[in-house]
Amino acid sequence: MLQHPQVQGPGVGLLGFSKGAEVSLAMAAFLKNITAVASLNAPVAATCIPFSYKDKVIPTVTLYEHKAKPTNSKFLDYSDVIDDPFRAPGNQSRIPVEKAEAQLLFIVGQDDRVVKSEYYATEVCKILQAQGKENFHILSYPGTGHCIDPPFFPLYPIGSHPVFHKRAVLGGELRAYSKAQVHAWSQVQAFFKKYLTVN
């Protein structure tokens, strides 16, 4: 990416959603030249597939499908199925985001029914703050579920769970989701412009 003619350098920015945000945070923790990461509803732990870089391996977090909760709509809420990477012994599955030198923007939906994204972002930022880091910011949107798309995308409150392949509640309410789309997208653009533009 650094060799691409449209990349100004010296680093690159990453925008990731869900699993993509998880991968983006892992890249920032281990790779140089990652300048800025915008993370949308990330689990901040290795899910499904372990991360491996050189001699370091981050094992996958345990998923408990039996913890999925039925909702009034007869679809499942999966927000509690991931073992808490902040409470698990040794935090083996948690991505060591505190190693990242990049600027970090966590965008989270307060009604995310797939991942406890607001909780994860808050907990990881407590770790960063305890280490004297100031390279993070959280944008939290009430009434917004797992999907925070660019403006004018339709709301998908129900979808297929990416791991269990069953119909799942993604969360979100139309008006709040629409407002979050517009605001979050402008914030992502401003974030990358601030940290990726060469003066």
PDB file of C-alpha atoms in Angstrom:
ATOM      1  CA  MET A   1       0.000   0.000   0.000  1.00  0.00           C
ATOM      2  CA  LEU A   2       2.847   2.386   0.761  1.00  0.00           C
ATOM      3  CA  GLN A   3       4.034   1.998  -2.836  1.00  0.00           C
ATOM      4  CA  HIS A   4       0.647   2.987  -4.275  1.00  0.00           C
ATOM      5  CA  PRO A   5       0.905   6.308  -6.136  1.00  0.00           C
ATOM      6  CA  GLN A   6      -2.154   7.747  -4.343  1.00  0.00           C
ATOM      7  CA  VAL A   7      -0.755   6.997  -0.876  1.00  0.00           C
ATOM      8  CA  GLN A   8       1.010  10.100   0.387  1.00  0.00           C
ATOM      9  CA  GLY A   9       2.800   8.284   3.228  1.00  0.00           C
ATOM     10  CA  PRO A  10       4.655   7.872   5.427  1.00  0.00           C
ATOM     11  CA  GLY A  11       1.857   5.655   6.780  1.00  0.00           C
ATOM     12  CA  VAL A  12      -1.559   4.342   5.807  1.00  0.00           C
ATOM     13  CA  GLY A  13      -4.998   4.511   7.359  1.00  0.00           C
ATOM     14  CA  LEU A  14      -7.285   1.563   7.913  1.00  0.00           C
ATOM     15  CA  LEU A  15     -11.084   1.565   8.054  1.00  0.00           C
ATOM     16  CA  GLY A  16     -12.595  -1.680   9.285  1.00  0.00           C
ATOM     17  CA  PHE A  17     -16.039  -2.901  10.252  1.00  0.00           C
ATOM     18  CA  SER A  18     -16.670  -5.839  12.634  1.00  0.00           C
ATOM     19  CA  LYS A  19     -14.130  -8.570  11.724  1.00  0.00           C
ATOM     20  CA  GLY A  20     -12.391  -6.088   9.413  1.00  0.00           C
ATOM     21  CA  ALA A  21     -11.999  -3.682  12.338  1.00  0.00           C
ATOM     22  CA  GLU A  22     -10.626  -6.528  14.449  1.00  0.00           C
ATOM     23  CA  VAL A  23      -8.010  -7.224  11.751  1.00  0.00           C
ATOM     24  CA  SER A  24      -7.234  -3.498  11.421  1.00  0.00           C
ATOM     25  CA  LEU A  25      -6.576  -3.189  15.160  1.00  0.00           C
ATOM     26  CA  ALA A  26      -4.329  -6.269  15.073  1.00  0.00           C
ATOM     27  CA  MET A  27      -2.401  -4.792  12.146  1.00  0.00           C
ATOM     28  CA  ALA A  28      -1.918  -1.538  14.062  1.00  0.00           C
ATOM     29  CA  ALA A  29      -0.687  -3.465  17.112  1.00  0.00           C
ATOM     30  CA  PHE A  30       2.008  -5.341  15.188  1.00  0.00           C
ATOM     31  CA  LEU A  31       2.877  -3.482  11.984  1.00  0.00           C
ATOM     32  CA  LYS A  32       4.710  -0.219  11.482  1.00  0.00           C
ATOM     33  CA  ASN A  33       3.460   2.500   9.131  1.00  0.00           C
ATOM     34  CA  ILE A  34      -0.174   2.240  10.280  1.00  0.00           C
ATOM     35  CA  THR A  35      -0.936   5.882  11.064  1.00  0.00           C
ATOM     36  CA  ALA A  36      -4.674   5.869  11.755  1.00  0.00           C
ATOM     37  CA  VAL A  37      -7.368   3.237  12.354  1.00  0.00           C
ATOM     38  CA  ALA A  38     -11.112   3.845  12.272  1.00  0.00           C
ATOM     39  CA  SER A  39     -12.738   0.837  13.945  1.00  0.00           C
ATOM     40  CA  LEU A  40     -16.476   0.265  13.586  1.00  0.00           C
ATOM     41  CA  ASN A  41     -17.988  -2.149  16.122  1.00  0.00           C
ATOM     42  CA  ALA A  42     -14.913  -4.341  16.668  1.00  0.00           C
ATOM     43  CA  PRO A  43     -14.680  -7.165  19.202  1.00  0.00           C
ATOM     44  CA  VAL A  44     -10.992  -6.289  20.055  1.00  0.00           C
ATOM     45  CA  ALA A  45     -10.228 -10.019  20.438  1.00  0.00           C
ATOM     46  CA  ALA A  46      -9.321 -12.730  17.949  1.00  0.00           C
ATOM     47  CA  THR A  47     -12.602 -14.331  16.880  1.00  0.00           C
ATOM     48  CA  CYS A  48     -12.854 -17.536  14.815  1.00  0.00           C
ATOM     49  CA  ILE A  49      -9.294 -17.467  13.478  1.00  0.00           C
ATOM     50  CA  PRO A  50      -6.144 -16.899  15.594  1.00  0.00           C
ATOM     51  CA  PHE A  51      -3.823 -14.046  14.670  1.00  0.00           C
ATOM     52  CA  SER A  52      -0.221 -14.971  13.985  1.00  0.00           C
ATOM     53  CA  TYR A  53       2.668 -12.580  13.436  1.00  0.00           C
ATOM     54  CA  LYS A  54       6.290 -13.719  13.622  1.00  0.00           C
ATOM     55  CA  ASP A  55       6.560 -15.626  16.922  1.00  0.00           C
ATOM     56  CA  LYS A  56       3.405 -14.120  18.447  1.00  0.00           C
ATOM     57  CA  VAL A  57       0.060 -15.947  18.312  1.00  0.00           C
ATOM     58  CA  ILE A  58      -3.209 -14.555  19.640  1.00  0.00           C
ATOM     59  CA  PRO A  59      -5.577 -17.485  20.198  1.00  0.00           C
ATOM     60  CA  THR A  60      -9.273 -17.177  19.504  1.00  0.00           C
ATOM     61  CA  VAL A  61     -11.690 -16.101  22.174  1.00  0.00           C
ATOM     62  CA  THR A  62     -14.230 -18.721  23.246  1.00  0.00           C
ATOM     63  CA  LEU A  63     -17.737 -18.365  21.818  1.00  0.00           C
ATOM     64  CA  TYR A  64     -20.724 -19.771  23.701  1.00  0.00           C
ATOM     65  CA  GLU A  65     -23.608 -20.220  21.283  1.00  0.00           C
ATOM     66  CA  HIS A  66     -25.926 -21.293  24.107  1.00  0.00           C
ATOM     67  CA  LYS A  67     -25.717 -17.728  25.468  1.00  0.00           C
ATOM     68  CA  ALA A  68     -27.600 -16.358  22.447  1.00  0.00           C
ATOM     69  CA  LYS A  69     -30.910 -14.867  23.576  1.00  0.00           C
ATOM     70  CA  PRO A  70     -34.202 -15.133  21.684  1.00  0.00           C
ATOM     71  CA  THR A  71     -35.966 -11.831  21.096  1.00  0.00           C
ATOM     72  CA  ASN A  72     -39.609 -10.911  20.581  1.00  0.00           C
ATOM     73  CA  SER A  73     -39.040 -11.184  16.838  1.00  0.00           C
ATOM     74  CA  LYS A  74     -37.855 -14.809  17.290  1.00  0.00           C
ATOM     75  CA  PHE A  75     -34.394 -13.905  16.023  1.00  0.00           C
ATOM     76  CA  LEU A  76     -31.348 -14.281  18.248  1.00  0.00           C
ATOM     77  CA  ASP A  77     -29.340 -11.649  20.100  1.00  0.00           C
ATOM     78  CA  TYR A  78     -25.693 -12.797  20.056  1.00  0.00           C
ATOM     79  CA  SER A  79     -24.158  -9.943  22.052  1.00  0.00           C
ATOM     80  CA  ASP A  80     -23.299 -12.169  25.033  1.00  0.00           C
ATOM     81  CA  VAL A  81     -21.748 -15.171  23.243  1.00  0.00           C
ATOM     82  CA  ILE A  82     -18.141 -13.903  23.231  1.00  0.00           C
ATOM     83  CA  ASP A  83     -16.110 -14.729  26.339  1.00  0.00           C
ATOM     84  CA  ASP A  84     -15.073 -11.416  27.886  1.00  0.00           C
ATOM     85  CA  PRO A  85     -11.429 -10.869  26.793  1.00  0.00           C
ATOM     86  CA  PHE A  86     -10.980  -8.379  29.650  1.00  0.00           C
ATOM     87  CA  ARG A  87     -12.025 -10.896  32.303  1.00  0.00           C
ATOM     88  CA  ALA A  88     -10.595 -14.129  30.847  1.00  0.00           C
ATOM     89  CA  PRO A  89      -7.432 -15.344  32.633  1.00  0.00           C
ATOM     90  CA  GLY A  90      -4.352 -13.774  31.108  1.00  0.00           C
ATOM     91  CA  ASN A  91      -6.333 -11.998  28.368  1.00  0.00           C
ATOM     92  CA  GLN A  92      -4.740 -14.324  25.810  1.00  0.00           C
ATOM     93  CA  SER A  93      -7.270 -13.572  23.063  1.00  0.00           C
ATOM     94  CA  ARG A  94      -7.347  -9.788  23.451  1.00  0.00           C
ATOM     95  CA  ILE A  95      -5.598  -7.811  20.728  1.00  0.00           C
ATOM     96  CA  PRO A  96      -2.808  -5.772  22.415  1.00  0.00           C
ATOM     97  CA  VAL A  97      -4.085  -2.470  21.060  1.00  0.00           C
ATOM     98  CA  GLU A  98      -1.870  -0.653  23.558  1.00  0.00           C
ATOM     99  CA  LYS A  99       1.109  -1.527  21.323  1.00  0.00           C
ATOM    100  CA  ALA A 100      -0.366   0.484  18.449  1.00  0.00           C
ATOM    101  CA  GLU A 101       1.282   3.779  17.614  1.00  0.00           C
ATOM    102  CA  ALA A 102      -1.582   4.736  15.312  1.00  0.00           C
ATOM    103  CA  GLN A 103      -4.342   7.158  16.125  1.00  0.00           C
ATOM    104  CA  LEU A 104      -7.465   5.134  16.969  1.00  0.00           C
ATOM    105  CA  LEU A 105     -11.077   6.099  16.356  1.00  0.00           C
ATOM    106  CA  PHE A 106     -13.612   3.682  17.849  1.00  0.00           C
ATOM    107  CA  ILE A 107     -17.109   4.032  16.394  1.00  0.00           C
ATOM    108  CA  VAL A 108     -19.697   2.012  18.290  1.00  0.00           C
ATOM    109  CA  GLY A 109     -23.425   1.420  18.245  1.00  0.00           C
ATOM    110  CA  GLN A 110     -25.023   1.325  21.691  1.00  0.00           C
ATOM    111  CA  ASP A 111     -27.644  -1.139  20.387  1.00  0.00           C
ATOM    112  CA  ASP A 112     -25.119  -3.525  18.789  1.00  0.00           C
ATOM    113  CA  ARG A 113     -26.586  -7.031  19.231  1.00  0.00           C
ATOM    114  CA  VAL A 114     -23.661  -8.932  17.689  1.00  0.00           C
ATOM    115  CA  VAL A 115     -20.721  -7.568  19.690  1.00  0.00           C
ATOM    116  CA  LYS A 116     -20.611  -5.541  22.905  1.00  0.00           C
ATOM    117  CA  SER A 117     -18.714  -2.957  20.906  1.00  0.00           C
ATOM    118  CA  GLU A 118     -19.233  -0.016  23.251  1.00  0.00           C
ATOM    119  CA  TYR A 119     -18.026  -2.057  26.224  1.00  0.00           C
ATOM    120  CA  TYR A 120     -14.969  -3.328  24.319  1.00  0.00           C
ATOM    121  CA  ALA A 121     -13.998   0.129  23.081  1.00  0.00           C
ATOM    122  CA  THR A 122     -14.412   1.615  26.567  1.00  0.00           C
ATOM    123  CA  GLU A 123     -12.361  -1.134  28.224  1.00  0.00           C
ATOM    124  CA  VAL A 124      -9.521  -0.990  25.703  1.00  0.00           C
ATOM    125  CA  CYS A 125      -9.390   2.812  26.028  1.00  0.00           C
ATOM    126  CA  LYS A 126      -9.096   2.440  29.828  1.00  0.00           C
ATOM    127  CA  ILE A 127      -5.995   0.324  29.218  1.00  0.00           C
ATOM    128  CA  LEU A 128      -4.594   2.923  26.819  1.00  0.00           C
ATOM    129  CA  GLN A 129      -5.314   5.724  29.276  1.00  0.00           C
ATOM    130  CA  ALA A 130      -3.696   3.787  32.165  1.00  0.00           C
ATOM    131  CA  GLN A 131      -0.523   3.602  30.061  1.00  0.00           C
ATOM    132  CA  GLY A 132      -0.541   7.353  29.502  1.00  0.00           C
ATOM    133  CA  LYS A 133      -1.658   7.128  25.882  1.00  0.00           C
ATOM    134  CA  GLU A 134      -3.889   9.744  24.283  1.00  0.00           C
ATOM    135  CA  ASN A 135      -4.111   8.282  20.768  1.00  0.00           C
ATOM    136  CA  PHE A 136      -7.775   7.280  20.957  1.00  0.00           C
ATOM    137  CA  HIS A 137     -11.283   8.641  20.681  1.00  0.00           C
ATOM    138  CA  ILE A 138     -14.691   6.933  21.004  1.00  0.00           C
ATOM    139  CA  LEU A 139     -17.825   7.949  19.113  1.00  0.00           C
ATOM    140  CA  SER A 140     -20.832   6.171  20.612  1.00  0.00           C
ATOM    141  CA  TYR A 141     -24.252   6.257  18.954  1.00  0.00           C
ATOM    142  CA  PRO A 142     -27.483   5.455  20.836  1.00  0.00           C
ATOM    143  CA  GLY A 143     -30.134   3.501  18.934  1.00  0.00           C
ATOM    144  CA  THR A 144     -27.509   2.264  16.475  1.00  0.00           C
ATOM    145  CA  GLY A 145     -26.781  -1.421  15.948  1.00  0.00           C
ATOM    146  CA  HIS A 146     -23.929  -3.471  14.572  1.00  0.00           C
ATOM    147  CA  CYS A 147     -24.008  -1.942  11.092  1.00  0.00           C
ATOM    148  CA  ILE A 148     -22.900   1.674  10.758  1.00  0.00           C
ATOM    149  CA  ASP A 149     -22.752   2.200   7.022  1.00  0.00           C
ATOM    150  CA  PRO A 150     -21.969   5.261   4.906  1.00  0.00           C
ATOM    151  CA  PRO A 151     -24.908   7.688   4.574  1.00  0.00           C
ATOM    152  CA  PHE A 152     -28.112   6.593   2.857  1.00  0.00           C
ATOM    153  CA  PHE A 153     -27.515   2.846   3.057  1.00  0.00           C
ATOM    154  CA  PRO A 154     -30.689   1.041   4.170  1.00  0.00           C
ATOM    155  CA  LEU A 155     -30.984  -0.201   7.748  1.00  0.00           C
ATOM    156  CA  TYR A 156     -30.604  -3.964   8.155  1.00  0.00           C
ATOM    157  CA  PRO A 157     -31.745  -4.691  11.739  1.00  0.00           C
ATOM    158  CA  ILE A 158     -31.812  -8.448  11.020  1.00  0.00           C
ATOM    159  CA  GLY A 159     -29.069 -10.446   9.330  1.00  0.00           C
ATOM    160  CA  SER A 160     -27.174 -13.707   9.321  1.00  0.00           C
ATOM    161  CA  HIS A 161     -24.690 -14.177  12.159  1.00  0.00           C
ATOM    162  CA  PRO A 162     -21.198 -14.397  10.587  1.00  0.00           C
ATOM    163  CA  VAL A 163     -20.136 -17.386  12.727  1.00  0.00           C
ATOM    164  CA  PHE A 164     -23.276 -19.337  13.575  1.00  0.00           C
ATOM    165  CA  HIS A 165     -25.047 -18.637  10.253  1.00  0.00           C
ATOM    166  CA  LYS A 166     -28.417 -18.198  11.925  1.00  0.00           C
ATOM    167  CA  ARG A 167     -30.802 -15.261  11.665  1.00  0.00           C
ATOM    168  CA  ALA A 168     -29.666 -12.646  14.126  1.00  0.00           C
ATOM    169  CA  VAL A 169     -30.760  -9.293  15.463  1.00  0.00           C
ATOM    170  CA  LEU A 170     -28.145  -6.721  14.447  1.00  0.00           C
ATOM    171  CA  GLY A 171     -29.798  -3.915  16.377  1.00  0.00           C
ATOM    172  CA  GLY A 172     -30.576  -0.338  15.561  1.00  0.00           C
ATOM    173  CA  GLU A 173     -33.535   1.931  14.998  1.00  0.00           C
ATOM    174  CA  LEU A 174     -34.052   3.770  11.698  1.00  0.00           C
ATOM    175  CA  ARG A 175     -33.934   7.423  12.805  1.00  0.00           C
ATOM    176  CA  ALA A 176     -30.931   6.979  15.124  1.00  0.00           C
ATOM    177  CA  TYR A 177     -29.128   4.817  12.555  1.00  0.00           C
ATOM    178  CA  SER A 178     -29.666   7.410   9.799  1.00  0.00           C
ATOM    179  CA  LYS A 179     -28.292  10.212  11.978  1.00  0.00           C
ATOM    180  CA  ALA A 180     -25.329   8.078  13.031  1.00  0.00           C
ATOM    181  CA  GLN A 181     -24.506   7.277   9.389  1.00  0.00           C
ATOM    182  CA  VAL A 182     -24.220  10.930   8.443  1.00  0.00           C
ATOM    183  CA  HIS A 183     -22.322  11.979  11.560  1.00  0.00           C
ATOM    184  CA  ALA A 184     -19.949   8.994  11.697  1.00  0.00           C
ATOM    185  CA  TRP A 185     -19.031   9.228   8.025  1.00  0.00           C
ATOM    186  CA  SER A 186     -18.118  12.912   8.360  1.00  0.00           C
ATOM    187  CA  GLN A 187     -16.050  12.085  11.463  1.00  0.00           C
ATOM    188  CA  VAL A 188     -14.185   9.266   9.680  1.00  0.00           C
ATOM    189  CA  GLN A 189     -13.327  11.609   6.809  1.00  0.00           C
ATOM    190  CA  ALA A 190     -12.158  14.345   9.193  1.00  0.00           C
ATOM    191  CA  PHE A 191     -10.125  11.789  11.180  1.00  0.00           C
ATOM    192  CA  PHE A 192      -8.262  10.523   8.125  1.00  0.00           C
ATOM    193  CA  LYS A 193      -7.794  14.025   6.755  1.00  0.00           C
ATOM    194  CA  LYS A 194      -6.246  15.106  10.075  1.00  0.00           C
ATOM    195  CA  TYR A 195      -3.856  12.178  10.459  1.00  0.00           C
ATOM    196  CA  LEU A 196      -3.089  11.164   6.892  1.00  0.00           C
ATOM    197  CA  THR A 197      -2.723  14.476   5.096  1.00  0.00           C
ATOM    198  CA  VAL A 198       0.867  15.550   4.538  1.00  0.00           C
ATOM    199  CA  ASN A 199       1.340  19.232   5.364  1.00  0.00           C
TER     200      ASN A 199
END
